[in-house]
Coordinates of C-alpha atoms in Angstrom, one line a residue:
M6 CA 56.2 28.4 -64.8
I7 CA 53.9 26.9 -62.4
Q8 CA 52.8 23.4 -63.1
L9 CA 51.0 21.0 -61.0
L10 CA 53.3 18.5 -59.1
V11 CA 51.3 15.4 -57.7
R12 CA 53.8 13.4 -55.4
P13 CA 56.7 16.1 -54.7
S14 CA 58.8 15.9 -51.8
L15 CA 58.0 19.1 -49.6
I16 CA 61.5 20.8 -50.3
L17 CA 61.2 20.0 -53.9
L18 CA 57.7 21.1 -54.2
I19 CA 58.6 24.8 -52.3
G20 CA 61.9 25.0 -54.3
L21 CA 60.2 24.5 -57.6
V22 CA 57.6 27.0 -56.6
L23 CA 60.1 29.5 -55.5
A24 CA 62.4 29.4 -58.3
S25 CA 59.6 30.6 -60.5
C26 CA 59.6 33.7 -58.6
G27 CA 62.1 35.9 -60.9
E28 CA 61.6 34.0 -64.4
A29 CA 61.0 36.3 -67.4
P30 CA 58.2 35.0 -69.7
K31 CA 59.1 33.1 -72.7
T32 CA 57.7 35.3 -75.5
N33 CA 57.8 32.0 -77.8
S34 CA 56.2 29.4 -75.4
A35 CA 52.5 28.2 -75.6
L36 CA 50.6 29.2 -72.7
I37 CA 49.8 27.0 -70.0
L38 CA 46.5 26.8 -67.9
D39 CA 47.3 29.1 -64.6
Q40 CA 50.9 29.9 -65.8
V41 CA 51.7 33.8 -65.3
E42 CA 53.5 35.5 -68.3
K43 CA 55.3 38.7 -67.1
N44 CA 56.3 41.4 -69.4
P45 CA 60.1 42.0 -68.8
A46 CA 59.5 45.5 -67.6
G47 CA 57.1 44.3 -64.9
W48 CA 54.1 44.9 -66.5
P49 CA 51.3 43.8 -68.1
R50 CA 50.7 40.4 -66.7
S51 CA 49.0 37.5 -68.2
I52 CA 47.5 34.4 -67.2
M53 CA 45.6 31.7 -68.9
T54 CA 42.2 30.4 -67.6
S55 CA 39.8 27.6 -68.8
Q56 CA 37.9 31.0 -70.0
G57 CA 41.0 32.5 -72.2
L58 CA 43.8 35.0 -71.2
L59 CA 43.6 37.2 -68.7
T60 CA 46.0 40.3 -68.8
L61 CA 46.6 43.1 -66.1
D62 CA 48.1 46.2 -67.1
K63 CA 48.8 47.2 -63.3
P64 CA 48.5 45.7 -60.0
P65 CA 45.2 45.9 -58.5
Q66 CA 44.3 47.8 -55.8
R67 CA 40.7 46.6 -55.1
I68 CA 40.3 42.6 -55.3
V69 CA 36.9 41.1 -54.9
S70 CA 37.2 37.3 -54.0
T71 CA 33.6 35.5 -54.5
S72 CA 35.6 32.2 -53.1
V73 CA 35.9 32.3 -49.2
T74 CA 38.2 29.3 -49.8
L75 CA 40.9 31.6 -51.7
S76 CA 40.6 34.7 -49.6
G77 CA 42.8 33.2 -47.1
T78 CA 45.7 32.8 -49.1
L79 CA 44.9 36.6 -50.7
L80 CA 45.2 37.7 -47.3
A81 CA 48.3 35.6 -46.4
I82 CA 50.4 37.5 -49.3
D83 CA 48.6 41.0 -48.2
A84 CA 46.8 41.3 -51.3
P85 CA 44.5 44.5 -51.4
L86 CA 41.2 42.6 -50.8
V87 CA 38.3 44.6 -50.2
A88 CA 35.4 42.0 -50.1
S89 CA 34.9 38.3 -50.1
G90 CA 32.1 36.0 -50.4
A91 CA 31.2 34.0 -47.3
T92 CA 29.8 31.0 -46.0
M93 CA 27.3 29.7 -43.6
P94 CA 27.9 32.0 -40.3
N95 CA 28.1 31.1 -36.8
T96 CA 29.4 27.6 -37.3
N97 CA 32.4 25.6 -35.9
V98 CA 34.4 26.7 -39.0
A99 CA 33.0 30.0 -39.6
S100 CA 32.5 33.4 -37.7
E101 CA 29.3 35.6 -37.6
K102 CA 30.3 37.0 -40.7
G103 CA 31.1 33.9 -42.5
F104 CA 34.5 34.0 -42.8
M105 CA 36.7 31.4 -41.9
R106 CA 37.7 31.5 -38.2
Q107 CA 41.6 31.2 -38.9
W108 CA 41.6 34.3 -40.7
D109 CA 38.5 36.4 -39.6
S110 CA 40.2 38.6 -37.3
I111 CA 42.9 39.3 -39.8
A112 CA 39.9 40.4 -42.2
E113 CA 38.4 42.4 -39.4
Q114 CA 41.7 44.4 -39.1
R115 CA 41.9 44.9 -42.9
G116 CA 38.5 46.0 -43.3
V117 CA 37.7 43.2 -45.5
K118 CA 33.7 43.2 -46.4
A119 CA 31.4 40.2 -46.2
L120 CA 29.7 40.3 -49.8
Y121 CA 27.0 37.5 -49.0
Q122 CA 27.0 34.5 -47.2
S123 CA 26.5 31.1 -49.7
E124 CA 24.5 32.5 -52.2
P125 CA 26.6 34.4 -54.8
N126 CA 25.2 38.0 -55.1
A127 CA 26.1 39.9 -58.4
E128 CA 25.0 43.2 -57.1
A129 CA 27.0 43.2 -54.0
I130 CA 30.0 42.2 -56.0
I131 CA 29.4 45.2 -58.4
K132 CA 29.0 47.4 -55.6
E133 CA 32.6 47.1 -54.4
K134 CA 33.9 48.6 -57.3
P135 CA 36.7 46.0 -58.2
D136 CA 39.6 46.3 -60.6
I137 CA 39.6 42.3 -60.5
I138 CA 37.2 39.4 -59.4
I139 CA 38.4 36.0 -58.4
I140 CA 36.3 33.2 -59.1
S141 CA 36.7 29.5 -58.3
T142 CA 35.3 26.9 -60.7
T143 CA 34.7 24.3 -58.2
G144 CA 33.5 23.8 -54.7
A145 CA 30.5 24.8 -52.9
D146 CA 31.7 28.5 -52.9
S147 CA 32.0 28.6 -56.8
A148 CA 30.2 31.6 -58.5
M149 CA 30.9 30.6 -62.0
R150 CA 27.2 30.9 -62.6
L151 CA 28.0 34.7 -62.5
Y152 CA 30.9 34.7 -64.6
D153 CA 29.2 36.0 -68.0
Q154 CA 27.8 38.9 -66.0
L155 CA 30.9 39.7 -63.8
K156 CA 33.5 39.7 -66.8
D157 CA 31.9 42.8 -68.3
I158 CA 32.3 44.7 -64.9
A159 CA 36.0 44.1 -64.1
P160 CA 38.7 41.6 -65.3
T161 CA 37.6 38.2 -63.9
L162 CA 40.2 35.6 -62.7
V163 CA 38.8 31.9 -62.9
I164 CA 40.7 29.4 -61.1
R165 CA 40.5 25.6 -59.7
Y166 CA 41.8 25.4 -56.0
D167 CA 40.6 21.6 -55.7
D168 CA 43.7 20.4 -57.4
K169 CA 46.2 23.2 -56.0
S170 CA 47.9 23.5 -52.7
W171 CA 47.6 26.7 -50.9
L172 CA 51.2 27.1 -51.8
Q173 CA 50.8 27.0 -55.2
L174 CA 47.9 29.5 -55.2
A175 CA 49.9 32.0 -53.1
Q176 CA 52.6 31.8 -56.2
I177 CA 50.2 32.3 -58.7
F178 CA 48.4 35.0 -57.1
G179 CA 51.9 36.5 -56.1
D180 CA 53.3 36.5 -59.6
L181 CA 49.8 37.8 -61.2
F182 CA 49.6 40.8 -58.5
G183 CA 52.8 41.7 -58.3
L184 CA 53.3 40.3 -54.9
E185 CA 56.3 38.1 -55.2
A186 CA 58.0 39.0 -52.3
Q187 CA 54.9 38.4 -49.8
A188 CA 54.3 35.2 -51.5
K189 CA 57.8 34.1 -51.2
S190 CA 57.9 35.2 -47.3
V191 CA 54.8 33.1 -46.3
I192 CA 55.9 30.1 -48.4
D193 CA 59.3 30.4 -46.6
S194 CA 57.5 30.5 -43.3
F195 CA 55.6 27.6 -43.7
Q196 CA 58.4 25.5 -45.2
Q197 CA 60.5 26.0 -42.2
Q198 CA 57.9 25.0 -39.9
A199 CA 56.8 21.9 -42.0
I200 CA 60.3 20.5 -42.2
K201 CA 60.7 21.1 -38.3
T202 CA 57.2 19.1 -38.1
K203 CA 58.2 16.0 -40.4
Q204 CA 61.7 15.6 -38.4
S205 CA 59.8 15.6 -34.9
I206 CA 56.7 13.5 -35.2
T207 CA 56.2 9.9 -35.0
L208 CA 53.4 8.8 -37.3
P209 CA 50.5 6.8 -36.3
A210 CA 49.8 3.5 -37.8
Q211 CA 49.7 3.7 -41.6
P212 CA 48.1 4.1 -43.9
T213 CA 45.9 7.0 -42.8
T214 CA 42.3 7.7 -44.0
A215 CA 42.0 11.5 -43.7
M216 CA 38.3 12.5 -43.7
V217 CA 35.6 15.0 -42.9
Y218 CA 33.1 13.2 -40.8
N219 CA 29.3 13.4 -41.1
P220 CA 28.2 14.6 -37.4
D221 CA 25.1 12.1 -38.0
G222 CA 27.5 9.2 -38.7
S223 CA 26.1 8.4 -41.9
G224 CA 29.3 8.8 -43.7
A225 CA 32.2 11.2 -44.7
S226 CA 34.2 13.2 -47.2
I227 CA 37.5 11.5 -47.5
W228 CA 40.7 13.4 -48.6
T229 CA 42.4 12.3 -51.8
S230 CA 46.0 12.9 -52.7
Q231 CA 45.1 15.4 -55.0
S232 CA 43.4 17.5 -52.1
A233 CA 45.5 20.2 -50.3
Q234 CA 45.0 18.2 -47.2
G235 CA 46.3 15.0 -48.8
R236 CA 49.4 16.7 -50.1
L237 CA 50.5 18.4 -46.9
L238 CA 50.1 14.7 -45.2
E239 CA 52.0 12.8 -47.7
E240 CA 54.6 15.6 -47.6
L241 CA 54.8 14.9 -43.6
G242 CA 55.3 11.2 -44.6
F243 CA 52.0 9.9 -44.2
T244 CA 50.5 7.3 -46.7
L245 CA 47.2 8.0 -47.6
A246 CA 45.0 4.8 -47.5
T247 CA 43.7 3.4 -50.8
I248 CA 39.9 4.2 -51.6
P249 CA 38.3 1.4 -53.3
N250 CA 37.3 2.2 -57.0
S251 CA 33.8 0.8 -56.2
I252 CA 33.4 3.8 -53.9
K253 CA 31.7 6.7 -55.7
G254 CA 30.5 9.7 -54.1
D255 CA 27.9 12.4 -55.2
I256 CA 29.2 15.4 -56.8
S257 CA 27.0 17.8 -54.9
M258 CA 29.9 20.4 -54.5
G259 CA 30.8 19.8 -58.4
V260 CA 33.3 17.3 -60.1
R261 CA 36.4 17.4 -57.9
D262 CA 39.5 15.9 -57.6
D263 CA 40.1 16.4 -53.8
I264 CA 37.3 14.6 -52.1
I265 CA 35.3 11.4 -52.4
I266 CA 31.9 11.3 -50.5
A267 CA 31.0 7.8 -49.0
K268 CA 27.8 7.3 -47.4
G269 CA 25.7 4.5 -45.7
E270 CA 27.0 1.0 -46.6
R271 CA 29.8 2.3 -49.0
F272 CA 31.2 4.3 -45.7
P273 CA 33.0 1.4 -44.2
D274 CA 34.6 0.2 -47.3
A275 CA 35.7 3.6 -47.9
V276 CA 37.8 4.0 -44.3
T277 CA 40.5 1.3 -44.9
G278 CA 43.3 3.4 -43.0
Q279 CA 45.1 1.7 -40.0
S280 CA 44.5 5.3 -38.5
I281 CA 42.2 8.1 -38.7
L282 CA 42.5 11.9 -39.0
L283 CA 39.4 13.9 -38.5
F284 CA 39.4 17.2 -40.3
A285 CA 37.0 20.0 -39.5
T286 CA 36.4 18.9 -36.1
E287 CA 37.5 18.7 -32.4
Q288 CA 38.5 16.0 -30.0
A289 CA 35.0 15.5 -28.9
S290 CA 34.0 13.9 -32.2
E291 CA 36.8 11.0 -31.8
Q292 CA 34.4 9.2 -29.6
L293 CA 31.6 9.5 -32.3
V294 CA 33.9 7.7 -34.7
L295 CA 34.9 5.1 -32.4
D296 CA 31.1 4.6 -31.3
N297 CA 30.1 4.5 -35.2
S298 CA 28.2 1.3 -36.1
F299 CA 29.3 1.2 -39.2
L300 CA 32.9 1.4 -38.4
Q301 CA 33.2 -1.6 -35.7
N302 CA 35.1 -3.7 -38.1
N303 CA 37.7 -1.0 -39.0
K304 CA 41.4 -1.3 -37.6
A305 CA 41.8 2.3 -36.7
V306 CA 38.6 2.1 -34.6
Q307 CA 39.5 -1.2 -33.0
N308 CA 43.0 0.1 -32.3
N309 CA 41.7 3.3 -31.1
Q310 CA 43.6 5.2 -33.6
V311 CA 41.6 8.1 -34.3
Y312 CA 42.5 11.7 -34.1
A313 CA 40.8 15.0 -34.7
V314 CA 43.2 17.9 -36.2
G315 CA 40.7 20.8 -35.6
N316 CA 37.8 22.8 -36.8
D317 CA 39.5 25.1 -39.1
T318 CA 41.2 22.3 -41.5
F319 CA 38.4 21.9 -44.1
R320 CA 39.7 24.7 -46.0
L321 CA 43.5 25.0 -46.0
D322 CA 45.2 28.1 -46.6
Y323 CA 48.3 29.6 -44.7
Y324 CA 46.9 30.1 -41.6
S325 CA 44.9 26.7 -41.2
A326 CA 47.6 24.9 -42.7
T327 CA 50.1 26.3 -40.2
N328 CA 47.6 25.5 -37.3
L329 CA 47.4 22.0 -38.8
L330 CA 51.2 21.5 -38.4
T331 CA 50.9 22.9 -34.5
R332 CA 48.1 20.0 -34.0
L333 CA 50.1 17.4 -35.7
Q334 CA 53.1 18.2 -33.6
S335 CA 51.0 18.2 -30.4
L336 CA 49.1 14.7 -31.4
F337 CA 52.5 12.9 -32.7
G338 CA 55.4 15.1 -31.4
D339 CA 58.5 13.5 -30.1
S340 CA 59.3 15.2 -26.8
S341 CA 62.8 14.0 -27.0
N342 CA 62.9 16.5 -30.1
D343 CA 61.3 19.4 -28.2

């Protein structure tokens, strides 16, 4: 059984996730949201979603993901992903196809087709003849408005990603699609690197504000402890800075638990960390933050404790999370432990 854990240690989190791999379903238990139930013989397998129970009679062979965020995790566990929704192309985070740069080359090798860029297109999805369709309920890449249309085409898995780490998503997908061994392999690999990173870095001044900075300087999207970014940082020993209750962002990307959007006059009040980690950007943006007129009284800015952690860190999957560990090691690693 997979349940959301809010503040576990890294070892406990992954240990609990892995422990679920071999569990047979509890035939008399009440179904829990996002829990996968397996027939003792292997198939069928079912999962309770916000739209009701979804059952698969056999492993899927043609998966279509409408969420570019979820596609990276599907690729990491070798799921038979044939097509994916994409985002705005040719940006710092996305390739010319609109795929995330951290896994674009892997998608190319596996022949994954880009369905559309940003705006969901039902005809493009149907054309790929999926035997399962995956939709995220939150985020800019959500295609929920197409659910009623798509569910009549193929079994359609509806799942949130703003309240789960990619580790949990990998386990859910592995259990549901019969890819338990592949999910365990990537989780084990990441676990080993994360533990090594935690042991070998010296943290910057704490607590830390982790955020995606608006290039125009007007504000930022700040990661909460519910985000994949926030959870990973906490597992590595970082303390996320408290965001005042008075700070309320917009909901342009839907009602989400993973970010708080702070703009204008609210921006400096939201950035309370003694250090700042800048996600979805590179080192050149550090100076932009240091020069931001809104933040001149901020302790992290005054003490030059501002660090960019890479363009590919806006959407965390196995590939970008592994890259993030490497960058944190580079920024804060203790050379005596190398």
